[in-house]
Coordinates of C-alpha atoms in Angstrom, one line a residue:
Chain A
X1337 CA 0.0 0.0 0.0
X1338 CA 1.4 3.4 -0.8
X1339 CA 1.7 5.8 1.8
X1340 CA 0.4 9.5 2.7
X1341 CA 3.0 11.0 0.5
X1342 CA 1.7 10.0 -2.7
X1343 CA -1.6 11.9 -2.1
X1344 CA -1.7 13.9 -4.9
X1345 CA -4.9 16.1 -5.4
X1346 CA -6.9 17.9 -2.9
X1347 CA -9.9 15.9 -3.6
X1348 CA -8.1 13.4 -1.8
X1349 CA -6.3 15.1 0.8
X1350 CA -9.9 16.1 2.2
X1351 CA -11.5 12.5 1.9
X1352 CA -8.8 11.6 4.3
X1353 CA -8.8 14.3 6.5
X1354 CA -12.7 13.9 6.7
X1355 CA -12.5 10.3 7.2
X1356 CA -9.4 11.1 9.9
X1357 CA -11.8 13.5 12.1
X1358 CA -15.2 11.0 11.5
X1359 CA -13.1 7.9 12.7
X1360 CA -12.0 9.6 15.5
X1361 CA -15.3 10.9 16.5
X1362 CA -17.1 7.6 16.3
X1363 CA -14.3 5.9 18.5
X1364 CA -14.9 8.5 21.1
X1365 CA -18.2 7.9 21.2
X1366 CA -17.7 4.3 21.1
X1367 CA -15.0 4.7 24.3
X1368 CA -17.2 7.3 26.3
X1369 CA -20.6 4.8 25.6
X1370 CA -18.1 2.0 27.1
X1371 CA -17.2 4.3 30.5
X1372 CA -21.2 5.1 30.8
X1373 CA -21.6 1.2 30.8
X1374 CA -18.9 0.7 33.8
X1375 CA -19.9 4.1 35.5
X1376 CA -16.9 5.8 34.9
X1377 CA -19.2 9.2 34.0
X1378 CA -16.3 11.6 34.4
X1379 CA -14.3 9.6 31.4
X1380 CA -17.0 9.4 29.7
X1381 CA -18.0 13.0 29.6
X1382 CA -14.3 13.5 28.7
X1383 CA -14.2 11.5 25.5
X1384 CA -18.1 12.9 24.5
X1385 CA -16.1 16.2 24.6
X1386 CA -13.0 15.3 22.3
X1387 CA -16.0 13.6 20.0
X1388 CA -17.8 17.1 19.8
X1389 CA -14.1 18.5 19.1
X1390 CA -13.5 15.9 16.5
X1391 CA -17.5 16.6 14.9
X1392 CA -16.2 20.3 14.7
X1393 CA -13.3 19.5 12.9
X1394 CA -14.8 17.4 10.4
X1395 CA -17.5 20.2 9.7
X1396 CA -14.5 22.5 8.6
X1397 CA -13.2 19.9 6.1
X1398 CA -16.9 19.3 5.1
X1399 CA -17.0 23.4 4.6
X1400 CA -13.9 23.1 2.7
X1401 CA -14.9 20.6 0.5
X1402 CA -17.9 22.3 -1.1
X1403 CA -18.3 21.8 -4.5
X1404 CA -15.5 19.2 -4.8
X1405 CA -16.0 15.9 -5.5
X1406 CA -14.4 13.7 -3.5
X1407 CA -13.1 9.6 -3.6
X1408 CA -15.3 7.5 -1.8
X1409 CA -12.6 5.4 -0.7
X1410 CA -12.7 1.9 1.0
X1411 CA -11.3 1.6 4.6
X1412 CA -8.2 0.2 3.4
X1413 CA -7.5 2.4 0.7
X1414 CA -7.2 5.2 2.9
X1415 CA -3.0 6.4 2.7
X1416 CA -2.6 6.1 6.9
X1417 CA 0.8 5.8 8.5
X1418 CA -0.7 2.9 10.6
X1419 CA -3.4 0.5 10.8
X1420 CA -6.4 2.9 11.8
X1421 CA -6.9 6.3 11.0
X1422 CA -4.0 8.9 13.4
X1423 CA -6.5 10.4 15.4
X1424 CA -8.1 7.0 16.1
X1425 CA -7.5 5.7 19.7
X1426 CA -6.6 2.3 19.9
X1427 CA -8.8 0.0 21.5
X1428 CA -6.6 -1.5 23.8
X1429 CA -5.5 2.0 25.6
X1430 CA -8.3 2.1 28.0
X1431 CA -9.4 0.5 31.3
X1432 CA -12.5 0.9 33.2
X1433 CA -10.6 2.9 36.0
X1434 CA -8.5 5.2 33.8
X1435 CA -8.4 8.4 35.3
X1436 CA -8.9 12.4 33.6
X1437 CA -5.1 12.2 32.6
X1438 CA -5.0 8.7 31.2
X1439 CA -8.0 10.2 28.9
X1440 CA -6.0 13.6 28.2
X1441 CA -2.9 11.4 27.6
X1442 CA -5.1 9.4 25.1
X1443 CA -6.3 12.3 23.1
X1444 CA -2.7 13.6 23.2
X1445 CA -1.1 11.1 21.2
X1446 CA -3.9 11.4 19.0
X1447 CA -3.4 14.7 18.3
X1448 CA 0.2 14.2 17.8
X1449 CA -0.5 11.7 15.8
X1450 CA -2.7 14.1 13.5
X1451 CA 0.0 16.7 13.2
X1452 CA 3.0 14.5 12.5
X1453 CA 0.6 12.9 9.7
X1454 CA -0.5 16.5 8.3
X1455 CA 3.3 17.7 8.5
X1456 CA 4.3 14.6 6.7
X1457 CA 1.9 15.3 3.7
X1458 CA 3.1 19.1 3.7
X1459 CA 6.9 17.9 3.6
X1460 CA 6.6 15.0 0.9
X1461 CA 3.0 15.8 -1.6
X1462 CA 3.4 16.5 -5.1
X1463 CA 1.3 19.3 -5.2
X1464 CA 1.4 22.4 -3.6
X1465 CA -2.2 23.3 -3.1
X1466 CA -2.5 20.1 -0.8
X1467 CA 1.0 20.8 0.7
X1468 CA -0.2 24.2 1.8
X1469 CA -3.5 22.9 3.1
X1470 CA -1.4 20.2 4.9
X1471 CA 0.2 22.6 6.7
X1472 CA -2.6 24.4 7.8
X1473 CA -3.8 21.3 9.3
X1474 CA -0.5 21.0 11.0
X1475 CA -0.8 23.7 12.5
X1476 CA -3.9 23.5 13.4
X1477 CA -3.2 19.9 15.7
X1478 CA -0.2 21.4 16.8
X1479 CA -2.4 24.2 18.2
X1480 CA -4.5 21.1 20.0
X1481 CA -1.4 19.3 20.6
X1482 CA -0.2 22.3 23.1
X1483 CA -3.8 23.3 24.8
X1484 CA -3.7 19.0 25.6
X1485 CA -0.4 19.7 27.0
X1486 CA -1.6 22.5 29.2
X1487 CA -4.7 20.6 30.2
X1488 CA -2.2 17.8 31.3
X1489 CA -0.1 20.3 33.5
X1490 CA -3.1 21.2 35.2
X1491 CA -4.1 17.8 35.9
X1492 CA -3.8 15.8 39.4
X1493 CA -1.6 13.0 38.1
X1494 CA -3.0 9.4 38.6
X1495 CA -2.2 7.5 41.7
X1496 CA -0.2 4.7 41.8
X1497 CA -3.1 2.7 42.6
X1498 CA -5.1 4.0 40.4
X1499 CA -6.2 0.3 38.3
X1500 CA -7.0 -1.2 41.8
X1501 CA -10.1 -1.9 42.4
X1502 CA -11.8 -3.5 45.9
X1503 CA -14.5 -4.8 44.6
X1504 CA -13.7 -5.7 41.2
X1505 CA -17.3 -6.1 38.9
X1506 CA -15.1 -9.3 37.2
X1507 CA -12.8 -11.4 39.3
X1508 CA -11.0 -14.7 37.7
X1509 CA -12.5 -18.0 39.4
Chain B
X633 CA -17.3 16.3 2.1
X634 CA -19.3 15.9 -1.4
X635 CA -22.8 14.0 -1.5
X636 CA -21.5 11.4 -3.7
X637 CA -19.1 10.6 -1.0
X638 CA -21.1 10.4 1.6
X639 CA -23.9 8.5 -0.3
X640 CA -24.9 4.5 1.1
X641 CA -25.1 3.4 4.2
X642 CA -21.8 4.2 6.4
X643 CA -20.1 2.0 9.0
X644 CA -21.9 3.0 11.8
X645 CA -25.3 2.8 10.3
X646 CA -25.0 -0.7 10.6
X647 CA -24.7 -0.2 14.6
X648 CA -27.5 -0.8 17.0
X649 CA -28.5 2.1 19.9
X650 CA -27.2 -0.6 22.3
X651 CA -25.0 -0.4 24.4
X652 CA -21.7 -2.5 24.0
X653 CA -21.3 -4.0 27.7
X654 CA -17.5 -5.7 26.8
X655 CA -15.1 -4.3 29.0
X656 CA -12.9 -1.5 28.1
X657 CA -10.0 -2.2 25.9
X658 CA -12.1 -5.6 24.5
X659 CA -10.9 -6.4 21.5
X660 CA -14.0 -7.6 20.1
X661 CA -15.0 -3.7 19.6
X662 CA -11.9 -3.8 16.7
X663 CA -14.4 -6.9 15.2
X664 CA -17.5 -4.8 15.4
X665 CA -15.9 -1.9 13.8
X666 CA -14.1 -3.8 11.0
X667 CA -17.9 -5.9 10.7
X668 CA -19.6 -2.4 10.3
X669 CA -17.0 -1.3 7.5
X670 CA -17.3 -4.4 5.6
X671 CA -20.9 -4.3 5.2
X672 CA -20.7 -0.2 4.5
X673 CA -18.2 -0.9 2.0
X674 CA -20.2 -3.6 -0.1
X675 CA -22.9 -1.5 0.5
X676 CA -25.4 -4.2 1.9
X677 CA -28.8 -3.3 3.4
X678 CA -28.8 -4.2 6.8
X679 CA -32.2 -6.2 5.7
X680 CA -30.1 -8.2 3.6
X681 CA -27.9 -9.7 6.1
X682 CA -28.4 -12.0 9.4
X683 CA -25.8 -12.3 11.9
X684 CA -25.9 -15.3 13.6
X685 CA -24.4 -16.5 17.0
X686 CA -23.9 -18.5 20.1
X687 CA -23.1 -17.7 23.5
X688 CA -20.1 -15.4 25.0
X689 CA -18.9 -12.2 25.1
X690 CA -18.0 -12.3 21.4
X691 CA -21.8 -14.0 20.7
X692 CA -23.2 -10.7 22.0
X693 CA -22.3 -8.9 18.8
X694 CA -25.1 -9.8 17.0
X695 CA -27.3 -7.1 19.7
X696 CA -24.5 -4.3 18.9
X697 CA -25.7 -4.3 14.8
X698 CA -28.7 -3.2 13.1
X699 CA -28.8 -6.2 11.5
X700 CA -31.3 -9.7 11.5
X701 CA -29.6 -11.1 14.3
X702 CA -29.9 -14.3 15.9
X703 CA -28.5 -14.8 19.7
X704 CA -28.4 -18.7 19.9
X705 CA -27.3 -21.5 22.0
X706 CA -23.8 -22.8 22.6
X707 CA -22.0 -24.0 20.1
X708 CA -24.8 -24.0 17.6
X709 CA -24.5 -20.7 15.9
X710 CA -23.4 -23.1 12.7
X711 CA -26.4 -25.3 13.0
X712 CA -29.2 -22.0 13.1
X713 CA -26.7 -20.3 10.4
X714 CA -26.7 -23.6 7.6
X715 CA -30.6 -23.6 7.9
X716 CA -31.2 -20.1 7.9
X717 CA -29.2 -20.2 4.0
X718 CA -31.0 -23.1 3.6
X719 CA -34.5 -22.0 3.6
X720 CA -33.2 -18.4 2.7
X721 CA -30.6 -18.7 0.1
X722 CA -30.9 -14.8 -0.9
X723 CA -29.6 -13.6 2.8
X724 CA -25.9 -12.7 3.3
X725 CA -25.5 -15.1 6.5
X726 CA -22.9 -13.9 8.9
X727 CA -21.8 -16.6 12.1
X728 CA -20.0 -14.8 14.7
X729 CA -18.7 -15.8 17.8
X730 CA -15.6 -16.7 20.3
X731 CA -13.0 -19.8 20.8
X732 CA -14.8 -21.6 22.8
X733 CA -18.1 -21.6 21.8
X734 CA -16.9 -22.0 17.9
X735 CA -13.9 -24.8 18.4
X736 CA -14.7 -26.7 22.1
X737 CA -18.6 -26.3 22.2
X738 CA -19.3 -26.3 18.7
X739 CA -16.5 -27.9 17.6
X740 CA -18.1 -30.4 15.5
X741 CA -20.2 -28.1 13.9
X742 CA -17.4 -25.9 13.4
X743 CA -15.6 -29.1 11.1
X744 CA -18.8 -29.9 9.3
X745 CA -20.1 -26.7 8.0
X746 CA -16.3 -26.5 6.9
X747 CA -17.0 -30.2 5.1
X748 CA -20.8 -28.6 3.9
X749 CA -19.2 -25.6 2.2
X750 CA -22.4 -23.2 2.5
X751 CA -22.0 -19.8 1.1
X752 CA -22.0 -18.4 4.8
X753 CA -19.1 -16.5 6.3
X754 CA -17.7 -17.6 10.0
X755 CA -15.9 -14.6 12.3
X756 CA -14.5 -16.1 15.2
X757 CA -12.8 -14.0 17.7
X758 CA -10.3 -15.8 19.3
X759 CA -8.9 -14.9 22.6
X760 CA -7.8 -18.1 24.2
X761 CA -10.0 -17.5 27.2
X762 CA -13.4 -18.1 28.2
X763 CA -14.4 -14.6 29.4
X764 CA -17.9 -14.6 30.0
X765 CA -17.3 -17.2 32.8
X766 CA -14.6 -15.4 34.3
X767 CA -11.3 -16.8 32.5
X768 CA -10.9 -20.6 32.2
X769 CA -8.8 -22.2 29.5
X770 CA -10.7 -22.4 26.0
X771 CA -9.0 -25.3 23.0
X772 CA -6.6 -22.3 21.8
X773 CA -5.2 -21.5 25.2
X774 CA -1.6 -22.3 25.6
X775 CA -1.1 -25.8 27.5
X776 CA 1.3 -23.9 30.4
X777 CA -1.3 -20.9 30.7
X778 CA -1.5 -21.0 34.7
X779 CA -3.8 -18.2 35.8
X780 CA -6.8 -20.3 36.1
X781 CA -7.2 -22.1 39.3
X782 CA -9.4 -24.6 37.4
X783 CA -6.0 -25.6 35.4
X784 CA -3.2 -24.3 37.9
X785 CA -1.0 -26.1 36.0
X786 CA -1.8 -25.4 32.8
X787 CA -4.2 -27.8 30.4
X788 CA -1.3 -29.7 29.3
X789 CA -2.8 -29.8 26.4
X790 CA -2.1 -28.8 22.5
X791 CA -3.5 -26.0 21.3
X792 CA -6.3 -26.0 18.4
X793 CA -4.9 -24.6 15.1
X794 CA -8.2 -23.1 14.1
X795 CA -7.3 -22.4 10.5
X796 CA -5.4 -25.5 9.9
X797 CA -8.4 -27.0 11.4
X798 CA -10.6 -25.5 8.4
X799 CA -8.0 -25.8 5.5
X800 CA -8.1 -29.7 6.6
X801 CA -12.0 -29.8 7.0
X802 CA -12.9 -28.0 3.5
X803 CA -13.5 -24.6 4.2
X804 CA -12.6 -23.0 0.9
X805 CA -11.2 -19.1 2.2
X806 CA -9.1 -19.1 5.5
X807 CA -7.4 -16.3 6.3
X808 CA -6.8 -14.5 10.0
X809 CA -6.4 -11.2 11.1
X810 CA -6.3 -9.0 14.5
X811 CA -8.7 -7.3 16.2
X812 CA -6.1 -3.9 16.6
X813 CA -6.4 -3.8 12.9
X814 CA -10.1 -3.2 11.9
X815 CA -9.9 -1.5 8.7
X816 CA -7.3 -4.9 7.3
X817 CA -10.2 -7.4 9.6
X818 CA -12.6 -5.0 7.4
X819 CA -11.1 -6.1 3.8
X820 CA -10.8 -9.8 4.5
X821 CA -14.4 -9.4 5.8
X822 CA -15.8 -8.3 2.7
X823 CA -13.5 -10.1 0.5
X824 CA -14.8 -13.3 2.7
X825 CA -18.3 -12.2 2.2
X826 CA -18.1 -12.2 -1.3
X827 CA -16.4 -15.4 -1.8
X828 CA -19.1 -18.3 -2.5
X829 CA -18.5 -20.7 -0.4
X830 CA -17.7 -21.3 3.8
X831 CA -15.5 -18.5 4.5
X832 CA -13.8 -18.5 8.2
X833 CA -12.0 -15.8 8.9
X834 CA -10.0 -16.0 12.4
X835 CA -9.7 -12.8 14.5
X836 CA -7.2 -12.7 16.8
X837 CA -8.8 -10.1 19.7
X838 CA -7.3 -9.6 22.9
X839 CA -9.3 -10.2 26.4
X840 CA -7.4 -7.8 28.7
X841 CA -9.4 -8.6 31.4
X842 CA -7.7 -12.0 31.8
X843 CA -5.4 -12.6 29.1
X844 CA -4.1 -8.7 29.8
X845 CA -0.8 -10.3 27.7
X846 CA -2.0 -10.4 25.1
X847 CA -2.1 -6.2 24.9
X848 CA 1.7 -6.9 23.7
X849 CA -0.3 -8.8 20.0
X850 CA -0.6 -5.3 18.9
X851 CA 3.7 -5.3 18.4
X852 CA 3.7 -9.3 17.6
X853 CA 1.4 -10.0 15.3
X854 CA 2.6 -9.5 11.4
X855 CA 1.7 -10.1 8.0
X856 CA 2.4 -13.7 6.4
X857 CA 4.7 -11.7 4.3
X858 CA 5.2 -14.5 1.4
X859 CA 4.4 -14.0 -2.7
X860 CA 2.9 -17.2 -2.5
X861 CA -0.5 -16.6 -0.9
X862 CA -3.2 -16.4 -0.9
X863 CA -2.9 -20.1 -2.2
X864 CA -5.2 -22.8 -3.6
X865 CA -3.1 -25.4 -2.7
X866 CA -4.4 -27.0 0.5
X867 CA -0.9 -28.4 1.2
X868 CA 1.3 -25.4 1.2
X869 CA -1.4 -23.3 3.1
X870 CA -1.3 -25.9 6.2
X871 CA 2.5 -26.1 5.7
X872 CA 2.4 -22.3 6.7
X873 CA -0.2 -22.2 9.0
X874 CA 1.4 -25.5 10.9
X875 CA 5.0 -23.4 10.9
X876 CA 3.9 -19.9 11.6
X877 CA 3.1 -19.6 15.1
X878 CA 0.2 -18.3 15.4
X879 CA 0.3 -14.6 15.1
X880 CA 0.5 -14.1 11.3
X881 CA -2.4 -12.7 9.3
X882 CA -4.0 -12.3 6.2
X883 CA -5.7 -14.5 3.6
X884 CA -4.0 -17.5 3.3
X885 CA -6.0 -19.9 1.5
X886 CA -8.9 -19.6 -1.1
X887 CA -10.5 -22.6 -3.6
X888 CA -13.1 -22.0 -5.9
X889 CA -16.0 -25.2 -4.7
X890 CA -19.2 -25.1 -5.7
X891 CA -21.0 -23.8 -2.5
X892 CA -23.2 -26.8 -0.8
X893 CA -27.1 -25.2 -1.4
X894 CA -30.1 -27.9 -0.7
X895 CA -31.6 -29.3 -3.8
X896 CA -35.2 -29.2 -2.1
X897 CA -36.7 -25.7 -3.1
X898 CA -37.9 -23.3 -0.3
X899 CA -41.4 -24.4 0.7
X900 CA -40.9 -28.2 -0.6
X901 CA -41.7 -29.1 3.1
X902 CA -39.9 -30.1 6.0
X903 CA -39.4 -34.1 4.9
X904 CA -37.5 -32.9 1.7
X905 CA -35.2 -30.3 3.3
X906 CA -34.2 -32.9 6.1
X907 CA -33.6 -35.0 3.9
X908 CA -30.8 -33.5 2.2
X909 CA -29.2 -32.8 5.7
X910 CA -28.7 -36.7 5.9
X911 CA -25.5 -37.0 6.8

């Protein structure tokens, strides 16, 4: 499979950054509906919130794309660095317990994700337009990448106990 | 993003408004993604397809789509699935479920529907772990796997080799992917729809609530990473599948068989459909 580079036309640049924002959004959703099952409401409120962020976001590419018509790509197709989308969190990185800065830390490498993906496409594209736009969208998660930061600073860090749990809901037999 | 692109159903229109109740970090939410975005991407109506399945945290899935579903009984997800494209040839017929309801519980089924070669399409997500019933050792669980009190000291026992298992019993496309990879689970999906015949395709998908190793799959597992498959040839494919230890993906076997279908039409009566179940 060829890589982000080799995007080559706006069209396509904005199928995948649409698809990056949407992907992230619905595994929010997905992770905050998990924390509502387990009652932890303060995660889950959390990740509802980076959803809404993400729904922003891909309103703006939506805005952006008017007019053009875009690829309707199949999930492989799409150019990623990795298996899933950047801005998708991987399922494994949560627990029922996780605290506010396991959530934060989460969306962090997400974001960071985004932005080293965006500056890759602005370094290596064959055309400018999407090179430029690229970079905007750099920016743009490098802008997130710092407010996360901030938010982290300001956030009590987890104890070390943090995963323990006195009455576990499942306990091996 | 323009209306072409966003015409047809998309992944999560194929999702029920319940509530997933796996536990966090569950692997089997990779499945349900990579299920949704196989069925968006062949553009199926969700009134065209039944999912099908048996009991265990992986058997819930069937709650968690918009689909025809089908929440059976242990180990006979198979059995409900081969009558259901029996009597309804036209439905896509999906059979999902976990290790041990698929290989120990409904093991047999599991070699015969191989044998039958319906057009129906069998995700199994395998964690090596019973996990509804709180973490005993499933037939893929490692034989010195010790956290269970019910086997402290392991099973002692071999491990199934679920695909060689269905290369051997005439399932004609095998191929296994993992769970931390939904859009590649998502291709071999559709591509295993779409094949006419039995189609397994086995998941790999972490239990982090008590196989919390197997997290560390997300760095181990890797592509077969050989020219020569997917293959026809039953022999080479369970060369490979007998030498590769477990953690390799991708499609690794596909034959072209003419799917199994009953000769008794739809409403010939009971007698007549049995009757080709004779085995």
């Amino acid at each position: 499979m060829s890589g982000p580079e080799t995007i080559a036309s706006v069209e396509e640049f904005l199928a995948h950054a649409y698809t990056l924002e949407q992907e992230s959004v619905d595994r929010y959703e997905e992770l905050a509906d998990v924390m509502e099952v387990h009652n932890n409401h303060d995660i889950a409120a959390l990740f509802r919130k980076f959803a809404g962020f993400g729904r922003k976001h891909a309103s703006e590419v939506m805005r952006l794309a008017r007019g053009r018509h875009l690829p309707r790509l199949q999930p492989w197709e799409f150019k990623w660095l990795d298996a899933e989308g950047p801005e998708t969190s991987n399922v494994f990185d949560v627990h029922y317990l996780m605290t506010p800065m396991h959530a934060l830390q989460v969306a962090l490498d997400n974001e960071q994700s985004g932005c080293d993906y965006y500056a890759l496409i602005a370094r290596t594209s064959v055309n400018a337009e999407v090179r430029t736009l690229a970079q905007e969208f750099a920016a743009e998660e490098a802008q997130h990448v710092s407010m996360l930061q901030r938010w982290i600073a300001d956030t009590e860090p987890a104890a070390a106990d943090w995963d323990e749990d006195p009455d576990p809901p499942q306990m091996p037999e | 993003m323009s209306e072409q692109a966003l015409s047809g159903p998309r992944a999560k229109d194929y999702k029920s408004e319940i509530k997933p109740i796996w536990c966090p970090g569950c692997g089997h939410f990779g499945v349900l993604t990579a299920l949704t975005k196989a069925l968006a991407a062949l553009q199926l109506a969700p009134e065209q397809v039944a999912l099908i399945s048996g009991i265990g945290c992986a058997s819930r899935i069937p709650a968690y789509t918009d689909l025809f579903g089908f929440h059976g009984v242990h180990g006979r997800a198979l059995c409900v699935a081969t009558g259901l494209k029996a009597a309804r040839p036209d439905l896509c017929v999906l059979v999902a479920g976990g290790d041990g309801d698929g290989f120990s519980i409904g093991g047999n089924h599991f070699l015969h529907a191989c044998r039958r070669n319906m057009d129906i399409t069998y995700i199994v997500m395998d964690n090596e772990v019973y996990g509804m019933t709180k973490g005993q050792a499933s037939p893929t669980t490692a034989p010195d796997w010790v956290a269970s009190k019910l086997t402290p000291g392991g099973t002692g026992l071999r491990s199934f080799q679920p695909a060689a298992l269905a290369v051997a019993a005439g399932a004609t496309f095998v191929a296994r992917s993992f769970s931390g990879r939904s859009n590649e689970v998502a291709q071999i999906i559709a591509r295993a729809i779409q094949h006419p015949g039995f189609s397994f395709v086995h998941v790999l998908s972490p239990c982090l609530t008590y196989r919390p190793e197997q997290k560390e799959w997300k760095h181990a597992v890797t592509d077969f990473g050989r020219d020569d498959l997917p293959t026809a040839n039953a022999a080479l494919a369970m060369q490979v599948l007998l030498n590769d230890g477990g953690l390799s993906t991708g499609l690794i076997y596909e034959f072209e068989r003419p799917a199994w279908r009953p000769r008794a039409q739809t409403g010939a009566g009971l007698a007549a459909v049995e009757e080709e179940f004779a085995v």
